[in-house]
mmCIF file of C-alpha atoms in Angstrom:
data_model
loop_
_atom_site.group_PDB
_atom_site.id
_atom_site.type_symbol
_atom_site.label_atom_id
_atom_site.label_comp_id
_atom_site.label_asym_id
_atom_site.label_seq_id
_atom_site.Cartn_x
_atom_site.Cartn_y
_atom_site.Cartn_z
ATOM 1 C CA LEU A 1035 154.868 -36.644 49.511
ATOM 2 C CA VAL A 1036 150.974 -35.572 49.905
ATOM 3 C CA ILE A 1037 149.966 -39.156 49.522
ATOM 4 C CA GLY A 1038 152.128 -40.301 52.215
ATOM 5 C CA LYS A 1039 151.032 -37.358 54.627
ATOM 6 C CA GLY A 1040 147.545 -38.456 54.008
ATOM 7 C CA ALA A 1041 148.309 -42.196 54.998
ATOM 8 C CA ILE A 1042 150.102 -41.303 58.041
ATOM 9 C CA GLU A 1043 146.889 -39.080 59.131
ATOM 10 C CA HIS A 1044 144.840 -41.889 58.456
ATOM 11 C CA VAL A 1045 146.888 -44.503 60.405
ATOM 12 C CA SER A 1046 147.134 -42.107 63.165
ATOM 13 C CA ARG A 1047 143.531 -41.596 63.450
ATOM 14 C CA HIS A 1048 143.013 -45.802 63.529
ATOM 15 C CA VAL A 1049 145.783 -45.964 66.343
ATOM 16 C CA PHE A 1050 144.150 -43.166 68.423
ATOM 17 C CA ASN A 1051 140.715 -45.015 68.002
ATOM 18 C CA CYS A 1052 142.042 -48.410 68.834
ATOM 19 C CA ASP A 1053 143.901 -46.722 71.914
ATOM 20 C CA ASN A 1054 140.622 -45.267 73.255
ATOM 21 C CA SER A 1055 138.823 -48.770 72.791
ATOM 22 C CA PHE A 1056 141.357 -50.623 74.789
ATOM 23 C CA ASN A 1057 141.400 -47.896 77.392
ATOM 24 C CA SER A 1058 137.770 -47.985 77.747
ATOM 25 C CA GLY A 1059 136.763 -46.206 80.826
ATOM 26 C CA GLN A 1060 139.791 -43.831 81.022
ATOM 27 C CA LEU A 1061 139.885 -40.301 79.716
ATOM 28 C CA PHE A 1062 142.484 -41.479 77.176
ATOM 29 C CA GLY A 1063 145.089 -43.723 77.212
ATOM 30 C CA SER A 1064 148.977 -43.122 77.039
ATOM 31 C CA GLY A 1065 148.887 -39.812 75.495
ATOM 32 C CA LEU A 1066 146.609 -37.673 73.739
ATOM 33 C CA VAL A 1067 147.202 -37.500 69.860
ATOM 34 C CA TYR A 1068 146.379 -34.249 68.253
ATOM 35 C CA LEU A 1069 145.537 -34.543 64.537
ATOM 36 C CA HIS A 1070 146.089 -31.605 62.500
ATOM 37 C CA ASN A 1071 143.649 -31.292 59.646
ATOM 38 C CA PRO A 1072 143.423 -28.757 56.710
ATOM 39 C CA SER A 1073 143.007 -25.394 57.928
ATOM 40 C CA VAL A 1074 140.485 -22.509 57.034
ATOM 41 C CA GLY A 1075 141.430 -18.781 57.073
ATOM 42 C CA ILE A 1076 139.351 -16.999 59.527
ATOM 43 C CA ARG A 1077 139.056 -13.198 59.813
ATOM 44 C CA ALA A 1078 140.138 -12.259 62.949
ATOM 45 C CA SER A 1079 141.043 -13.860 66.340
ATOM 46 C CA GLU A 1080 139.653 -13.113 69.609
ATOM 47 C CA HIS A 1081 141.752 -10.181 70.310
ATOM 48 C CA LEU A 1082 143.667 -9.035 67.141
ATOM 49 C CA PRO A 1083 142.632 -6.917 64.358
ATOM 50 C CA ASP A 1084 141.280 -8.143 61.018
ATOM 51 C CA GLU A 1085 144.552 -7.764 58.989
ATOM 52 C CA HIS A 1086 145.822 -10.802 60.979
ATOM 53 C CA THR A 1087 145.300 -13.985 59.184
ATOM 54 C CA TRP A 1088 144.632 -17.032 61.449
ATOM 55 C CA GLN A 1089 144.347 -20.662 60.676
ATOM 56 C CA LEU A 1090 141.428 -22.776 62.375
ATOM 57 C CA ASP A 1091 141.712 -26.736 62.573
ATOM 58 C CA VAL A 1092 138.186 -27.813 61.517
ATOM 59 C CA TYR A 1093 138.124 -31.702 61.621
ATOM 60 C CA GLY A 1094 134.550 -32.494 62.451
ATOM 61 C CA ILE A 1095 133.230 -28.923 62.785
ATOM 62 C CA PHE A 1096 132.448 -27.951 59.248
ATOM 63 C CA CYS A 1097 131.654 -31.477 57.774
ATOM 64 C CA CYS A 1098 129.779 -33.427 60.208
ATOM 65 C CA SER A 1099 126.065 -33.805 60.743
ATOM 66 C CA GLY A 1100 124.871 -31.985 63.862
ATOM 67 C CA SER A 1101 128.124 -29.735 64.037
ATOM 68 C CA LEU A 1102 128.630 -26.236 62.671
ATOM 69 C CA GLY A 1103 127.784 -27.639 59.454
ATOM 70 C CA ASN A 1104 128.600 -26.661 55.464
ATOM 71 C CA THR A 1105 128.330 -23.000 54.496
ATOM 72 C CA VAL A 1106 125.406 -22.410 52.233
ATOM 73 C CA ARG A 1107 125.980 -18.674 51.619
ATOM 74 C CA PRO A 1108 129.664 -17.515 52.717
ATOM 75 C CA GLY A 1109 129.136 -13.766 53.346
ATOM 76 C CA LYS A 1110 132.244 -12.380 54.940
ATOM 77 C CA ALA A 1111 134.699 -14.925 56.250
ATOM 78 C CA LEU A 1112 133.815 -15.938 59.943
ATOM 79 C CA SER A 1113 135.907 -14.640 62.714
ATOM 80 C CA TYR A 1114 137.199 -16.548 65.891
ATOM 81 C CA ASN A 1115 134.263 -15.017 67.857
ATOM 82 C CA ASN A 1116 131.817 -16.004 65.020
ATOM 83 C CA ILE A 1117 132.816 -19.689 65.412
ATOM 84 C CA MET A 1118 132.838 -19.735 69.007
ATOM 85 C CA ASP A 1119 129.392 -18.302 69.359
ATOM 86 C CA SER A 1120 128.023 -20.179 66.438
ATOM 87 C CA ASP A 1121 128.904 -23.297 68.268
ATOM 88 C CA GLY A 1122 127.524 -22.025 71.569
ATOM 89 C CA ALA A 1123 124.318 -21.469 69.949
ATOM 90 C CA LEU A 1124 124.154 -24.814 68.163
ATOM 91 C CA GLU A 1125 124.743 -26.441 71.207
ATOM 92 C CA ILE A 1126 121.762 -24.856 73.055
ATOM 93 C CA VAL A 1127 119.029 -25.694 70.519
ATOM 94 C CA LYS A 1128 120.522 -29.232 70.374
ATOM 95 C CA ASN A 1129 119.354 -29.934 73.890
ATOM 96 C CA PHE A 1130 115.702 -29.353 72.750
ATOM 97 C CA GLU A 1131 113.361 -31.941 71.027
ATOM 98 C CA GLU A 1132 110.608 -29.232 70.973
ATOM 99 C CA ILE A 1133 111.142 -26.320 68.176
ATOM 100 C CA ALA A 1134 113.619 -24.112 69.623
ATOM 101 C CA VAL A 1135 115.777 -21.026 68.681
ATOM 102 C CA ALA A 1136 118.948 -19.433 70.458
ATOM 103 C CA VAL A 1137 120.380 -15.988 69.790
ATOM 104 C CA ILE A 1138 123.651 -15.622 71.044
ATOM 105 C CA LYS A 1139 126.054 -12.535 71.592
ATOM 106 C CA HIS A 1140 129.585 -12.515 73.043
ATOM 107 C CA ALA A 1141 129.482 -16.353 74.106
ATOM 108 C CA ASN A 1142 126.176 -15.904 75.967
ATOM 109 C CA PRO A 1143 122.386 -16.280 75.089
ATOM 110 C CA CYS A 1144 120.662 -13.233 74.833
ATOM 111 C CA GLY A 1145 117.423 -14.931 74.030
ATOM 112 C CA CYS A 1146 116.175 -18.738 73.766
ATOM 113 C CA ALA A 1147 112.740 -20.035 73.412
ATOM 114 C CA ILE A 1148 110.456 -22.772 72.325
ATOM 115 C CA GLY A 1149 107.487 -22.569 70.330
ATOM 116 C CA GLU A 1150 104.756 -24.240 68.399
ATOM 117 C CA THR A 1151 106.228 -22.880 65.144
ATOM 118 C CA LEU A 1152 109.655 -21.900 64.105
ATOM 119 C CA LYS A 1153 108.551 -18.252 63.649
ATOM 120 C CA GLU A 1154 107.036 -18.199 66.876
ATOM 121 C CA ALA A 1155 110.161 -19.487 68.543
ATOM 122 C CA TYR A 1156 112.266 -16.924 66.787
ATOM 123 C CA ILE A 1157 109.948 -13.943 67.650
ATOM 124 C CA ARG A 1158 110.069 -15.102 71.317
ATOM 125 C CA ALA A 1159 114.002 -15.542 71.678
ATOM 126 C CA HIS A 1160 114.547 -12.407 69.938
ATOM 127 C CA ALA A 1161 112.161 -10.356 72.165
ATOM 128 C CA CYS A 1162 114.026 -11.347 75.215
ATOM 129 C CA ASP A 1163 116.898 -8.661 74.509
ATOM 130 C CA PRO A 1164 116.311 -6.940 71.133
ATOM 131 C CA VAL A 1165 119.257 -4.798 71.968
ATOM 132 C CA SER A 1166 121.757 -7.140 72.379
ATOM 133 C CA ALA A 1167 120.416 -9.302 69.622
ATOM 134 C CA PHE A 1168 121.694 -6.727 67.110
ATOM 135 C CA GLY A 1169 124.934 -8.485 65.507
ATOM 136 C CA SER A 1170 124.047 -11.734 66.919
ATOM 137 C CA ILE A 1171 124.229 -15.202 66.047
ATOM 138 C CA VAL A 1172 120.890 -17.506 65.515
ATOM 139 C CA ALA A 1173 120.766 -21.147 65.977
ATOM 140 C CA LEU A 1174 117.478 -23.164 64.968
ATOM 141 C CA ASN A 1175 116.806 -26.893 65.441
ATOM 142 C CA ARG A 1176 114.548 -26.958 62.485
ATOM 143 C CA PRO A 1177 114.766 -25.991 58.678
ATOM 144 C CA VAL A 1178 114.406 -22.315 58.095
ATOM 145 C CA ASP A 1179 111.014 -21.812 56.451
ATOM 146 C CA MET A 1180 109.618 -18.774 54.574
ATOM 147 C CA ASP A 1181 107.699 -17.499 57.431
ATOM 148 C CA THR A 1182 110.579 -17.424 59.656
ATOM 149 C CA ALA A 1183 113.010 -16.154 57.008
ATOM 150 C CA LYS A 1184 110.659 -13.277 56.456
ATOM 151 C CA GLU A 1185 110.656 -12.362 60.391
ATOM 152 C CA MET A 1186 114.290 -12.520 60.541
ATOM 153 C CA ALA A 1187 114.970 -10.478 57.101
ATOM 154 C CA ASP A 1188 114.198 -7.257 58.714
ATOM 155 C CA PRO A 1189 116.119 -3.977 57.918
ATOM 156 C CA GLU A 1190 115.937 -3.021 61.487
ATOM 157 C CA LYS A 1191 117.686 -6.136 62.676
ATOM 158 C CA PHE A 1192 120.997 -7.400 62.011
ATOM 159 C CA ILE A 1193 122.200 -11.195 62.164
ATOM 160 C CA GLU A 1194 125.780 -12.052 61.620
ATOM 161 C CA VAL A 1195 125.224 -15.930 61.382
ATOM 162 C CA ILE A 1196 122.217 -18.410 60.844
ATOM 163 C CA ILE A 1197 122.664 -21.961 61.688
ATOM 164 C CA ALA A 1198 119.988 -24.487 60.766
ATOM 165 C CA PRO A 1199 119.510 -28.248 59.690
ATOM 166 C CA ASP A 1200 118.624 -26.847 56.501
ATOM 167 C CA PHE A 1201 117.162 -23.873 54.691
ATOM 168 C CA GLU A 1202 113.672 -24.236 52.622
ATOM 169 C CA ALA A 1203 113.308 -23.079 49.006
ATOM 170 C CA GLY A 1204 113.606 -19.315 48.623
ATOM 171 C CA THR A 1205 114.837 -18.676 52.047
ATOM 172 C CA VAL A 1206 118.551 -18.110 51.204
ATOM 173 C CA GLU A 1207 117.759 -15.757 48.315
ATOM 174 C CA LEU A 1208 115.462 -13.732 50.817
ATOM 175 C CA LEU A 1209 117.994 -13.618 53.725
ATOM 176 C CA THR A 1210 120.628 -12.534 51.537
ATOM 177 C CA THR A 1211 118.938 -9.717 49.653
ATOM 178 C CA ALA A 1212 116.057 -8.282 51.619
ATOM 179 C CA THR A 1213 118.225 -6.223 53.686
ATOM 180 C CA LYS A 1214 121.612 -4.277 53.354
ATOM 181 C CA TRP A 1215 123.287 -6.584 55.876
ATOM 182 C CA GLY A 1216 122.044 -9.708 54.035
ATOM 183 C CA LYS A 1217 125.120 -9.363 51.583
ATOM 184 C CA ASN A 1218 127.167 -10.176 54.453
ATOM 185 C CA LEU A 1219 125.209 -12.953 56.236
ATOM 186 C CA ARG A 1220 126.814 -16.385 56.798
ATOM 187 C CA LEU A 1221 124.468 -19.348 56.475
ATOM 188 C CA LEU A 1222 125.357 -22.517 57.899
ATOM 189 C CA LYS A 1223 123.653 -25.816 57.177
ATOM 190 C CA THR A 1224 124.267 -28.609 59.757
ATOM 191 C CA GLY A 1225 121.878 -31.538 58.245
ATOM 192 C CA PRO A 1226 119.758 -33.253 60.406
ATOM 193 C CA LEU A 1227 120.534 -32.806 64.344
ATOM 194 C CA PRO A 1228 120.747 -36.090 66.474
ATOM 195 C CA LYS A 1229 118.009 -36.255 69.323
ATOM 196 C CA PRO A 1230 119.188 -34.805 72.615
ATOM 197 C CA SER A 1231 119.229 -38.349 74.055
ATOM 198 C CA GLU A 1232 121.300 -39.865 71.252
ATOM 199 C CA ARG A 1233 124.122 -37.235 71.251
ATOM 200 C CA SER A 1234 127.719 -38.667 71.250
ATOM 201 C CA ARG A 1235 129.759 -38.712 74.467
ATOM 202 C CA GLU A 1236 132.704 -39.844 72.617
ATOM 203 C CA GLU A 1237 134.133 -36.342 72.161
ATOM 204 C CA PHE A 1238 135.610 -34.039 74.859
ATOM 205 C CA ASP A 1239 134.981 -30.576 75.789
ATOM 206 C CA MET A 1240 138.701 -29.070 75.034
ATOM 207 C CA ARG A 1241 140.152 -25.661 76.032
ATOM 208 C CA LYS A 1242 143.701 -24.518 75.303
ATOM 209 C CA VAL A 1243 145.609 -22.975 77.867
ATOM 210 C CA VAL A 1244 149.350 -22.168 77.863
ATOM 211 C CA GLY A 1245 151.339 -25.262 77.939
ATOM 212 C CA GLY A 1246 148.577 -27.693 77.630
ATOM 213 C CA LEU A 1247 144.832 -28.597 77.035
ATOM 214 C CA LEU A 1248 141.941 -28.681 79.588
ATOM 215 C CA LEU A 1249 139.806 -31.802 78.933
ATOM 216 C CA GLN A 1250 136.507 -32.705 80.290
ATOM 217 C CA ASP A 1251 133.300 -34.687 79.517
ATOM 218 C CA ARG A 1252 130.599 -32.827 77.622
ATOM 219 C CA ASP A 1253 127.685 -31.654 79.697
ATOM 220 C CA LEU A 1254 125.107 -33.680 77.664
ATOM 221 C CA ASP A 1255 123.008 -34.625 80.576
ATOM 222 C CA LEU A 1256 119.155 -34.041 80.253
ATOM 223 C CA TYR A 1257 117.055 -32.865 83.123
ATOM 224 C CA SER A 1258 114.619 -35.474 84.429
ATOM 225 C CA GLU A 1259 111.919 -34.986 87.047
ATOM 226 C CA GLU A 1260 113.412 -38.279 88.547
ATOM 227 C CA GLY A 1261 116.445 -36.389 89.833
ATOM 228 C CA PHE A 1262 114.392 -33.143 91.168
ATOM 229 C CA LYS A 1263 114.391 -33.079 94.866
ATOM 230 C CA VAL A 1264 112.184 -30.329 96.258
ATOM 231 C CA VAL A 1265 113.497 -28.335 98.946
ATOM 232 C CA SER A 1266 111.087 -25.567 99.219
ATOM 233 C CA ARG A 1267 108.070 -25.587 101.357
ATOM 234 C CA ARG A 1268 105.501 -25.391 98.581
ATOM 235 C CA ARG A 1269 106.242 -28.256 95.846
ATOM 236 C CA PRO A 1270 105.975 -26.653 92.228
ATOM 237 C CA THR A 1271 103.187 -27.455 90.130
ATOM 238 C CA ASP A 1272 103.561 -29.631 86.896
ATOM 239 C CA ALA A 1273 103.560 -26.402 84.887
ATOM 240 C CA GLU A 1274 106.431 -24.696 87.129
ATOM 241 C CA VAL A 1275 108.524 -28.053 86.850
ATOM 242 C CA LYS A 1276 108.276 -27.840 83.003
ATOM 243 C CA GLU A 1277 109.289 -24.284 83.070
ATOM 244 C CA LEU A 1278 112.125 -25.079 85.279
ATOM 245 C CA LYS A 1279 113.496 -27.753 83.122
ATOM 246 C CA PHE A 1280 113.415 -25.155 80.360
ATOM 247 C CA ALA A 1281 114.996 -22.773 82.170
ATOM 248 C CA TRP A 1282 117.775 -25.202 83.260
ATOM 249 C CA THR A 1283 118.473 -26.811 80.088
ATOM 250 C CA VAL A 1284 119.385 -22.937 78.966
ATOM 251 C CA VAL A 1285 121.159 -22.068 81.951
ATOM 252 C CA LYS A 1286 123.884 -25.045 81.718
ATOM 253 C CA CYS A 1287 124.838 -23.108 78.463
ATOM 254 C CA VAL A 1288 125.587 -19.625 80.197
ATOM 255 C CA LYS A 1289 129.024 -18.562 81.045
ATOM 256 C CA SER A 1290 130.164 -17.611 84.798
ATOM 257 C CA ASN A 1291 127.673 -17.425 87.609
ATOM 258 C CA ALA A 1292 124.550 -18.033 85.678
ATOM 259 C CA ILE A 1293 120.856 -16.971 86.130
ATOM 260 C CA VAL A 1294 118.201 -17.422 83.646
ATOM 261 C CA ILE A 1295 114.799 -16.139 84.179
ATOM 262 C CA SER A 1296 111.830 -17.705 81.897
ATOM 263 C CA ARG A 1297 108.462 -17.463 81.347
ATOM 264 C CA ASP A 1298 106.385 -19.305 79.060
ATOM 265 C CA PHE A 1299 109.356 -21.350 78.000
ATOM 266 C CA SER A 1300 111.077 -18.281 76.818
ATOM 267 C CA CYS A 1301 113.974 -16.207 78.227
ATOM 268 C CA VAL A 1302 113.098 -12.878 79.840
ATOM 269 C CA GLY A 1303 116.266 -12.257 81.627
#
């Protein structure tokens, strides 16, 4: 029975992929096939207390390179909000070829910065709003090195989840033992991240609503100076254009009516 179930799921994925190929240029063909995959227990939903056990379909989320990745050090079970914030943080840093760090709290970035080193990027991202960064999710688009790990492993700080392509030797032990909160810290390893220009457009951005699903193309467009139209009396300098590109890259990941203020490639508000 188990083997038969696996075979049906495998064939269903193949049929779904064929349907997409034959209906190229369309959002989807004659219907949308939702494939249920082995679920993972999570600690709490968005609005229910911890004693409620919820299941999450994680096909492609915890196993594919460039997604939330494999758990290096589990800590407490991830909550619904942990997963949502982790995904949001990772999506921000995947927009940058430069060394980038994003700090997420309640689905919005409370800090983001690029830097010459990963430690510098983290310090600047955390400095944007240190109060909101308490109990946050941190995503980095480079492997965590020892200098950055030492900066994060501060008893005065509190990090729920750290997501990175990899963790260099000794950093996992440091991050999980140097502070009281380290024992509950979750570390997620994504593997190598794709270049921003090479990110897959095959997946959709999906949101569940009562009675259906909302689907839209993922916003993977990168800002290019070729598409800029200057409407101000004074044309921005080359340095200001680069700063604007940074701010616009971050603001597309901010929820609701978004405003991002940046200085020297670091969010300040």
